mmCIF file of C-alpha atoms in Angstrom:
data_model
loop_
_atom_site.group_PDB
_atom_site.id
_atom_site.type_symbol
_atom_site.label_atom_id
_atom_site.label_comp_id
_atom_site.label_asym_id
_atom_site.label_seq_id
_atom_site.Cartn_x
_atom_site.Cartn_y
_atom_site.Cartn_z
ATOM 1 C CA ASN A 28 46.746 96.584 286.618
ATOM 2 C CA ALA A 29 47.959 93.557 288.379
ATOM 3 C CA GLY A 30 50.688 92.865 289.810
ATOM 4 C CA VAL A 31 53.245 90.250 288.875
ATOM 5 C CA MET A 32 51.338 86.478 289.780
ATOM 6 C CA GLN A 33 52.605 83.354 291.016
ATOM 7 C CA ASN A 34 51.201 80.209 291.520
ATOM 8 C CA PRO A 35 50.863 77.961 293.579
ATOM 9 C CA ARG A 36 51.672 79.827 296.898
ATOM 10 C CA HIS A 37 53.073 76.705 298.160
ATOM 11 C CA LEU A 38 53.291 73.089 296.506
ATOM 12 C CA VAL A 39 54.270 69.955 298.556
ATOM 13 C CA ARG A 40 56.560 67.796 296.034
ATOM 14 C CA ARG A 41 57.946 64.056 297.542
ATOM 15 C CA ARG A 42 61.055 62.755 296.280
ATOM 16 C CA GLY A 43 61.093 61.918 292.039
ATOM 17 C CA GLN A 44 58.177 63.518 291.232
ATOM 18 C CA GLU A 45 57.934 67.171 289.417
ATOM 19 C CA ALA A 46 57.131 70.337 289.750
ATOM 20 C CA ARG A 47 55.567 73.012 287.753
ATOM 21 C CA LEU A 48 56.228 76.973 288.908
ATOM 22 C CA ARG A 49 54.179 79.222 286.840
ATOM 23 C CA CYS A 50 54.841 82.680 286.879
ATOM 24 C CA SER A 51 52.288 85.350 284.792
ATOM 25 C CA PRO A 52 54.264 88.676 284.379
ATOM 26 C CA MET A 53 52.737 92.406 284.766
ATOM 27 C CA LYS A 54 50.646 93.686 282.110
ATOM 28 C CA GLY A 55 53.237 94.665 279.235
ATOM 29 C CA HIS A 56 56.152 93.077 280.972
ATOM 30 C CA SER A 57 58.171 90.891 278.305
ATOM 31 C CA HIS A 58 60.484 90.130 280.727
ATOM 32 C CA VAL A 59 60.787 87.576 282.878
ATOM 33 C CA TYR A 60 63.109 86.515 285.673
ATOM 34 C CA TRP A 61 63.115 83.626 288.208
ATOM 35 C CA TYR A 62 65.515 83.901 291.514
ATOM 36 C CA ARG A 63 65.515 81.236 294.609
ATOM 37 C CA GLN A 64 66.193 81.460 297.930
ATOM 38 C CA LEU A 65 67.230 79.118 300.167
ATOM 39 C CA PRO A 66 66.360 79.199 304.064
ATOM 40 C CA GLU A 67 68.508 81.909 305.839
ATOM 41 C CA GLU A 68 69.583 83.292 302.389
ATOM 42 C CA GLY A 69 69.105 85.575 299.916
ATOM 43 C CA LEU A 70 67.833 85.357 296.708
ATOM 44 C CA LYS A 71 69.720 84.104 294.355
ATOM 45 C CA PHE A 72 69.605 84.777 290.058
ATOM 46 C CA MET A 73 68.661 81.393 288.699
ATOM 47 C CA VAL A 74 67.324 82.070 284.831
ATOM 48 C CA TYR A 75 66.025 85.359 282.544
ATOM 49 C CA LEU A 76 63.509 85.219 279.857
ATOM 50 C CA GLN A 77 61.957 87.152 277.299
ATOM 51 C CA LYS A 78 59.137 85.446 274.925
ATOM 52 C CA GLU A 79 60.406 82.962 273.427
ATOM 53 C CA ASN A 80 63.483 82.962 274.453
ATOM 54 C CA ILE A 81 66.163 82.417 276.985
ATOM 55 C CA ILE A 82 68.419 84.641 277.585
ATOM 56 C CA ASP A 83 70.743 84.225 280.649
ATOM 57 C CA GLU A 84 70.086 80.855 282.258
ATOM 58 C CA SER A 85 73.568 81.468 284.253
ATOM 59 C CA GLY A 86 72.524 80.285 287.357
ATOM 60 C CA MET A 87 70.192 77.316 286.387
ATOM 61 C CA PRO A 88 71.612 73.906 287.598
ATOM 62 C CA LYS A 89 72.907 72.311 284.928
ATOM 63 C CA GLU A 90 70.206 68.714 285.086
ATOM 64 C CA ARG A 91 66.358 68.737 286.040
ATOM 65 C CA PHE A 92 65.720 72.383 285.970
ATOM 66 C CA SER A 93 64.046 74.169 282.922
ATOM 67 C CA ALA A 94 62.256 77.065 282.090
ATOM 68 C CA GLU A 95 59.944 78.149 279.021
ATOM 69 C CA PHE A 96 58.089 81.389 278.349
ATOM 70 C CA PRO A 97 55.686 80.917 275.520
ATOM 71 C CA LYS A 98 54.298 83.533 273.050
ATOM 72 C CA GLU A 99 51.266 82.384 274.761
ATOM 73 C CA GLY A 100 50.519 81.998 278.437
ATOM 74 C CA PRO A 101 53.014 81.948 281.199
ATOM 75 C CA SER A 102 56.363 81.363 282.340
ATOM 76 C CA ILE A 103 57.481 78.137 283.371
ATOM 77 C CA LEU A 104 59.955 76.825 286.217
ATOM 78 C CA ARG A 105 60.448 73.043 285.791
ATOM 79 C CA ILE A 106 61.614 70.787 288.486
ATOM 80 C CA GLN A 107 62.415 67.588 287.736
ATOM 81 C CA GLN A 108 62.621 64.886 289.889
ATOM 82 C CA VAL A 109 62.646 67.139 292.852
ATOM 83 C CA VAL A 110 65.604 66.467 296.291
ATOM 84 C CA ARG A 111 64.832 67.692 299.136
ATOM 85 C CA GLY A 112 67.669 70.162 298.325
ATOM 86 C CA ASP A 113 65.097 71.307 295.834
ATOM 87 C CA SER A 114 62.673 72.764 299.265
ATOM 88 C CA ALA A 115 63.025 76.507 299.056
ATOM 89 C CA ALA A 116 61.281 80.028 298.021
ATOM 90 C CA TYR A 117 61.230 80.161 294.263
ATOM 91 C CA PHE A 118 60.379 83.890 292.982
ATOM 92 C CA CYS A 119 59.800 85.474 289.538
ATOM 93 C CA ALA A 120 60.005 89.337 288.649
ATOM 94 C CA SER A 121 58.661 90.803 285.456
ATOM 95 C CA SER A 122 60.291 93.648 284.030
ATOM 96 C CA PRO A 123 58.461 96.072 281.043
ATOM 97 C CA ARG A 124 61.307 96.410 277.488
ATOM 98 C CA ILE A 125 62.620 100.239 277.996
ATOM 99 C CA SER A 126 64.846 102.674 276.023
ATOM 100 C CA GLY A 127 68.699 101.898 277.959
ATOM 101 C CA GLY A 128 67.979 97.855 278.276
ATOM 102 C CA PRO A 129 68.193 95.635 280.780
ATOM 103 C CA VAL A 130 70.276 97.469 283.500
ATOM 104 C CA ARG A 131 67.711 100.336 283.414
ATOM 105 C CA GLU A 132 64.593 97.939 284.202
ATOM 106 C CA THR A 133 62.428 97.823 287.826
ATOM 107 C CA GLN A 134 61.802 94.518 288.392
ATOM 108 C CA TYR A 135 58.952 93.743 290.239
ATOM 109 C CA PHE A 136 58.369 90.598 292.327
ATOM 110 C CA GLY A 137 55.748 88.390 292.542
ATOM 111 C CA PRO A 138 54.677 86.677 296.162
ATOM 112 C CA GLY A 139 56.939 83.334 295.340
ATOM 113 C CA THR A 140 56.442 79.506 295.272
ATOM 114 C CA ARG A 141 57.215 78.003 298.165
ATOM 115 C CA LEU A 142 58.241 74.688 296.913
ATOM 116 C CA LEU A 143 58.564 71.698 300.203
ATOM 117 C CA VAL A 144 59.930 68.106 298.822
ATOM 118 C CA LEU A 145 59.006 65.461 301.606
ATOM 119 C CA GLY B 15 81.719 89.055 289.247
ATOM 120 C CA ASN B 16 79.234 91.086 290.905
ATOM 121 C CA SER B 17 78.453 90.430 294.886
ATOM 122 C CA VAL B 18 77.018 92.376 297.874
ATOM 123 C CA THR B 19 77.708 92.517 301.573
ATOM 124 C CA GLN B 20 75.024 93.556 304.059
ATOM 125 C CA MET B 21 75.584 94.047 307.698
ATOM 126 C CA GLU B 22 75.523 91.048 309.254
ATOM 127 C CA GLY B 23 71.766 90.785 311.870
ATOM 128 C CA PRO B 24 69.095 91.075 313.246
ATOM 129 C CA VAL B 25 68.887 94.589 314.114
ATOM 130 C CA THR B 26 66.618 94.595 316.745
ATOM 131 C CA LEU B 27 65.391 98.430 317.462
ATOM 132 C CA SER B 28 62.907 100.183 319.613
ATOM 133 C CA GLU B 29 59.870 102.394 317.609
ATOM 134 C CA GLU B 30 61.634 106.018 316.438
ATOM 135 C CA ALA B 31 65.083 104.999 316.691
ATOM 136 C CA PHE B 32 67.457 105.292 313.815
ATOM 137 C CA LEU B 33 68.211 102.927 311.396
ATOM 138 C CA THR B 34 71.304 102.022 309.629
ATOM 139 C CA ILE B 35 71.780 99.106 307.136
ATOM 140 C CA ASN B 36 75.341 98.801 305.662
ATOM 141 C CA CYS B 37 75.579 97.494 301.998
ATOM 142 C CA THR B 38 78.909 97.475 299.944
ATOM 143 C CA TYR B 39 79.482 95.533 296.570
ATOM 144 C CA THR B 40 81.984 94.603 294.275
ATOM 145 C CA ALA B 41 81.523 95.823 290.892
ATOM 146 C CA THR B 42 83.231 97.643 287.663
ATOM 147 C CA GLY B 43 81.764 99.986 286.190
ATOM 148 C CA TYR B 44 78.235 101.484 286.811
ATOM 149 C CA PRO B 45 76.021 99.530 288.257
ATOM 150 C CA SER B 46 72.135 100.143 289.414
ATOM 151 C CA LEU B 47 71.615 99.985 293.030
ATOM 152 C CA PHE B 48 68.595 98.844 295.355
ATOM 153 C CA TRP B 49 66.594 98.304 298.252
ATOM 154 C CA TYR B 50 64.338 96.143 298.440
ATOM 155 C CA VAL B 51 61.563 94.408 301.379
ATOM 156 C CA GLN B 52 60.448 91.164 302.198
ATOM 157 C CA TYR B 53 57.534 90.783 304.755
ATOM 158 C CA PRO B 54 56.431 87.618 306.463
ATOM 159 C CA GLY B 55 55.051 85.560 303.239
ATOM 160 C CA GLU B 56 55.716 88.094 301.133
ATOM 161 C CA GLY B 57 57.598 88.367 297.900
ATOM 162 C CA LEU B 58 60.132 91.152 298.200
ATOM 163 C CA GLN B 59 58.992 95.185 297.402
ATOM 164 C CA LEU B 60 61.095 97.639 295.678
ATOM 165 C CA LEU B 61 61.394 100.487 298.449
ATOM 166 C CA LEU B 62 63.817 102.687 296.638
ATOM 167 C CA LYS B 63 66.783 102.633 294.081
ATOM 168 C CA ALA B 64 69.463 104.610 292.563
ATOM 169 C CA THR B 65 71.128 104.085 289.416
ATOM 170 C CA LYS B 66 73.596 106.834 289.053
ATOM 171 C CA ALA B 67 76.894 107.919 291.359
ATOM 172 C CA ASP B 68 75.981 110.336 293.994
ATOM 173 C CA ASP B 69 72.603 109.655 293.273
ATOM 174 C CA LYS B 70 69.833 109.139 296.520
ATOM 175 C CA GLY B 71 67.058 106.854 296.339
ATOM 176 C CA SER B 72 63.961 107.804 298.475
ATOM 177 C CA ASN B 73 60.259 106.295 299.888
ATOM 178 C CA LYS B 74 58.208 105.916 302.927
ATOM 179 C CA GLY B 75 60.659 107.778 305.053
ATOM 180 C CA PHE B 76 63.990 105.380 303.597
ATOM 181 C CA GLU B 77 67.295 107.224 301.756
ATOM 182 C CA ALA B 78 70.460 105.384 300.915
ATOM 183 C CA THR B 79 73.168 107.751 298.640
ATOM 184 C CA TYR B 80 75.071 105.611 295.674
ATOM 185 C CA ARG B 81 79.050 106.120 296.874
ATOM 186 C CA LYS B 82 81.308 104.813 294.296
ATOM 187 C CA GLU B 83 84.222 105.846 296.183
ATOM 188 C CA THR B 84 82.868 103.854 299.003
ATOM 189 C CA THR B 85 81.236 101.237 296.756
ATOM 190 C CA SER B 86 78.964 101.549 299.052
ATOM 191 C CA PHE B 87 74.258 102.891 299.584
ATOM 192 C CA HIS B 88 73.685 101.850 303.374
ATOM 193 C CA LEU B 89 70.014 102.410 304.321
ATOM 194 C CA GLU B 90 68.732 105.070 306.571
ATOM 195 C CA LYS B 91 65.709 105.899 308.105
ATOM 196 C CA GLY B 92 65.256 108.515 311.263
ATOM 197 C CA SER B 93 62.602 106.882 313.227
ATOM 198 C CA VAL B 94 61.447 103.959 312.817
ATOM 199 C CA GLN B 95 58.435 102.172 313.203
ATOM 200 C CA VAL B 96 57.436 98.900 313.975
ATOM 201 C CA SER B 97 55.123 98.588 310.801
ATOM 202 C CA ASP B 98 58.875 98.845 309.318
ATOM 203 C CA SER B 99 59.371 95.181 310.691
ATOM 204 C CA ALA B 100 60.827 92.792 306.971
ATOM 205 C CA VAL B 101 63.726 91.555 305.906
ATOM 206 C CA TYR B 102 65.437 94.028 303.501
ATOM 207 C CA PHE B 103 67.763 93.104 300.472
ATOM 208 C CA CYS B 104 70.002 95.251 298.910
ATOM 209 C CA ALA B 105 70.885 94.623 295.203
ATOM 210 C CA LEU B 106 72.685 95.910 291.924
ATOM 211 C CA LYS B 107 72.114 95.191 288.402
ATOM 212 C CA GLY B 108 74.466 95.837 285.823
ATOM 213 C CA GLY B 109 78.383 97.123 286.420
ATOM 214 C CA ASN B 110 80.600 94.009 285.201
ATOM 215 C CA ALA B 111 78.351 91.340 284.756
ATOM 216 C CA GLY B 112 78.697 91.170 280.684
ATOM 217 C CA GLY B 113 76.318 91.298 277.763
ATOM 218 C CA THR B 114 73.062 89.743 277.899
ATOM 219 C CA SER B 115 73.870 89.429 281.954
ATOM 220 C CA TYR B 116 72.848 92.934 283.099
ATOM 221 C CA GLY B 117 69.168 92.184 283.692
ATOM 222 C CA LYS B 118 69.104 90.187 286.556
ATOM 223 C CA LEU B 119 69.629 91.874 289.864
ATOM 224 C CA THR B 120 72.750 90.023 292.373
ATOM 225 C CA PHE B 121 71.269 90.100 296.226
ATOM 226 C CA GLY B 122 72.760 90.551 299.676
ATOM 227 C CA GLN B 123 72.319 88.201 301.819
ATOM 228 C CA GLY B 124 69.022 90.211 303.389
ATOM 229 C CA THR B 125 69.322 92.075 307.281
ATOM 230 C CA ILE B 126 65.956 90.589 309.513
ATOM 231 C CA LEU B 127 65.032 94.306 311.057
ATOM 232 C CA THR B 128 62.502 94.065 314.072
ATOM 233 C CA VAL B 129 61.078 97.210 315.365
ATOM 234 C CA HIS B 130 59.618 96.989 319.496
ATOM 235 C CA PRO B 131 56.748 99.226 319.855
#
């Protein structure tokens, strides 16, 4: 069973461009989480999605950031008009749906996408 | 809201030394607690977890016990190896996060561990 896949692993963008980060969850996992890791910091939650639904986006910046998890295909984190402060590692995690709810589910992390904004 | 505090790093040890990385948390209710490890250039790997008070998580010689009375989940290993050099993150999920936020992990700032031969 392949792990969580993220691509690209490294992404370079110039200020003002768009960045699209992709996440394919583990087989059978229907929940996806996105986290951001700024240099020298821990991971910060951004958004929690289930298939075709955004469940919790309390960690998403109000502007320029959006996320989706369509019925078919990977989850996408989209950053419009990138700025230098968006440079970070973006990690996706997936978990299965089990009884007991999200608090009991283990999240499995992908290798991350390292975004550099020039 | 939920929060996690880890001991300041970096931590540098010689091989076979004893390791402790302190972690304390703030949450009401009964969160689940985790330790994740991140090797250079890689994503996070779950090291161990505990889902209720007094549970002990263990894996690869690492242990941590969920102490509700001290709100702590300290990571320990009796004899570290060079291959244990990595960044270690303490995290929690649940507690008083509320409603649909139960799924998100709250991380500490990470502790860099370097083990020398």
